[in-house]
C-alpha positions as a Markdown table, in Angstrom:
| # | Residue | x | y | z |
|---|---|---|---|---|
| 1 | Met | 0.0 | 0.0 | 0.0 |
| 2 | Ile | 2.8 | 2.4 | 0.9 |
| 3 | Leu | 4.5 | 1.5 | -2.4 |
| 4 | Val | 1.4 | 2.5 | -4.4 |
| 5 | Leu | 1.2 | 5.8 | -2.5 |
| 6 | Met | 4.9 | 6.6 | -3.1 |
| 7 | Met | 4.5 | 5.8 | -6.8 |
| 8 | Thr | 1.4 | 8.1 | -7.0 |
| 9 | Ile | 3.3 | 10.9 | -5.3 |
| 10 | Met | 6.3 | 10.5 | -7.5 |
| 11 | Thr | 4.2 | 10.5 | -10.6 |
| 12 | Leu | 2.4 | 13.7 | -9.5 |
| 13 | Val | 5.7 | 15.4 | -8.7 |
| 14 | Ile | 7.3 | 14.5 | -12.0 |
| 15 | Thr | 4.3 | 15.5 | -14.1 |
| 16 | Asn | 4.0 | 18.8 | -12.3 |
| 17 | Leu | 7.7 | 19.4 | -12.7 |
| 18 | Val | 7.6 | 18.8 | -16.4 |
| 19 | Met | 4.5 | 21.0 | -16.8 |
| 20 | Phe | 6.3 | 23.8 | -14.9 |
| 21 | Ile | 9.4 | 23.5 | -17.0 |
| 22 | Asn | 7.2 | 23.6 | -20.1 |
| 23 | Leu | 5.4 | 26.7 | -18.9 |
| 24 | Met | 8.7 | 28.5 | -18.2 |
| 25 | Leu | 10.2 | 27.6 | -21.6 |
| 26 | Tyr | 6.9 | 28.6 | -23.4 |
| 27 | Lys | 6.8 | 32.0 | -21.9 |
| 28 | Lys | 10.4 | 32.7 | -23.0 |
| 29 | Ser | 9.5 | 31.8 | -26.6 |
| 30 | Leu | 6.4 | 34.0 | -26.6 |
| 31 | Met | 8.5 | 37.1 | -25.9 |
| 32 | Asp | 10.6 | 36.7 | -29.0 |
| 33 | Arg | 9.2 | 39.2 | -31.6 |
| 34 | Glu | 10.6 | 37.4 | -34.6 |
| 35 | Lys | 8.9 | 34.1 | -33.7 |
| 36 | Ile | 5.4 | 35.5 | -33.4 |
| 37 | Thr | 5.4 | 37.4 | -36.8 |
| 38 | Pro | 4.2 | 35.6 | -39.9 |
| 39 | Phe | 6.9 | 34.5 | -42.3 |
| 40 | Glu | 6.8 | 35.1 | -46.1 |
| 41 | Cys | 10.2 | 34.2 | -47.6 |
| 42 | Gly | 12.1 | 36.4 | -45.3 |
| 43 | Phe | 10.1 | 39.6 | -46.1 |
| 44 | Asp | 7.6 | 41.5 | -44.1 |
| 45 | Pro | 4.0 | 40.4 | -45.1 |
| 46 | Lys | 2.3 | 42.8 | -47.6 |
| 47 | Ser | -1.2 | 42.1 | -46.3 |
| 48 | Ser | -3.0 | 40.9 | -43.2 |
| 49 | Pro | -2.3 | 37.3 | -42.3 |
| 50 | Arg | -6.0 | 37.0 | -41.2 |
| 51 | Met | -7.6 | 37.0 | -44.6 |
| 52 | Pro | -11.4 | 36.4 | -44.8 |
| 53 | Phe | -12.4 | 32.8 | -45.4 |
| 54 | Ser | -15.3 | 31.9 | -47.6 |
| 55 | Leu | -17.8 | 29.8 | -45.7 |
| 56 | Lys | -19.0 | 28.1 | -48.9 |
| 57 | Phe | -15.7 | 26.2 | -49.1 |
| 58 | Phe | -16.1 | 25.0 | -45.5 |
| 59 | Leu | -19.8 | 23.9 | -46.1 |
| 60 | Ile | -18.9 | 22.0 | -49.3 |
| 61 | Ala | -16.0 | 20.2 | -47.4 |
| 62 | Val | -18.3 | 19.2 | -44.6 |
| 63 | Ile | -21.0 | 17.9 | -47.0 |
| 64 | Phe | -18.3 | 16.0 | -48.9 |
| 65 | Leu | -17.0 | 14.4 | -45.6 |
| 66 | Ile | -20.5 | 13.4 | -44.5 |
| 67 | Phe | -21.3 | 11.7 | -47.8 |
| 68 | Asp | -17.9 | 10.2 | -48.0 |
| 69 | Ile | -18.3 | 8.6 | -44.5 |
| 70 | Glu | -21.8 | 7.4 | -45.4 |
| 71 | Ile | -20.4 | 5.7 | -48.6 |
| 72 | Ala | -17.7 | 4.1 | -46.4 |
| 73 | Leu | -20.5 | 2.7 | -44.2 |
| 74 | Leu | -22.4 | 1.3 | -47.2 |
| 75 | Leu | -19.4 | -0.6 | -48.7 |
| 76 | Pro | -19.1 | -3.2 | -46.0 |
| 77 | Met | -22.8 | -4.0 | -46.3 |
| 78 | Met | -22.3 | -5.6 | -49.7 |
| 79 | Pro | -20.4 | -8.7 | -48.5 |
| 80 | Thr | -22.9 | -9.3 | -45.7 |
| 81 | Met | -25.8 | -9.6 | -48.1 |
| 82 | Ile | -25.0 | -13.3 | -48.8 |
| 83 | Ser | -24.9 | -14.4 | -45.1 |
| 84 | Ser | -27.9 | -12.4 | -43.8 |
| 85 | Asn | -31.7 | -12.4 | -44.1 |
| 86 | Met | -32.5 | -10.7 | -47.4 |
| 87 | Met | -35.6 | -8.8 | -46.1 |
| 88 | Gln | -33.7 | -7.3 | -43.1 |
| 89 | Trp | -30.7 | -6.5 | -45.3 |
| 90 | Met | -32.9 | -4.7 | -47.9 |
| 91 | Thr | -34.8 | -2.8 | -45.1 |
| 92 | Thr | -31.6 | -1.6 | -43.6 |
| 93 | Ile | -30.1 | -0.5 | -46.9 |
| 94 | Ile | -33.3 | 1.2 | -48.1 |
| 95 | Thr | -33.6 | 3.0 | -44.8 |
| 96 | Phe | -30.0 | 4.1 | -44.9 |
| 97 | Ile | -30.3 | 5.4 | -48.5 |
| 98 | Ile | -33.6 | 7.2 | -47.7 |
| 99 | Ile | -31.8 | 9.0 | -44.8 |
| 100 | Leu | -29.0 | 10.0 | -47.3 |
| 101 | Ile | -31.5 | 11.3 | -49.8 |
| 102 | Met | -33.4 | 13.2 | -47.2 |
| 103 | Gly | -30.1 | 14.8 | -46.0 |
| 104 | Leu | -29.2 | 15.7 | -49.5 |
| 105 | Tyr | -32.6 | 17.2 | -50.1 |
| 106 | His | -32.3 | 19.2 | -46.9 |
| 107 | Glu | -28.9 | 20.6 | -47.9 |
| 108 | Trp | -30.2 | 21.4 | -51.4 |
| 109 | Asn | -33.4 | 23.1 | -49.9 |
| 110 | Gln | -31.3 | 25.2 | -47.5 |
| 111 | Gly | -29.1 | 26.4 | -50.4 |
| 112 | Ala | -25.8 | 25.0 | -49.2 |
| 113 | Leu | -25.2 | 23.5 | -52.7 |
| 114 | Asn | -25.7 | 26.8 | -54.5 |
| 115 | Trp | -22.4 | 28.4 | -55.4 |
| 116 | Val | -23.7 | 31.9 | -56.1 |
């Protein structure tokens, strides 16, 4: 029991020591002006590094990821068709595809697919 208590105390001391050392080194690197400025081939930047980002790109990327993951979920269902009950398999696939089509219709209805 005492061994477990000593190991716990040593673990806490070591982790707190490492965190304290990290905090001290991090503060020193924040004070360096050259390290916090943006870098463009050795020259000072000509424009603001915080350029506005088009939300359309983000929405299209999210929609792509959602449908990509759903296709990745559909692919393993094909080999299971042979070993499962056909009625349950068809019900599952049709339900899944209907949910996909409803999501696509919702995105289309909300105007997320319009690029104007």
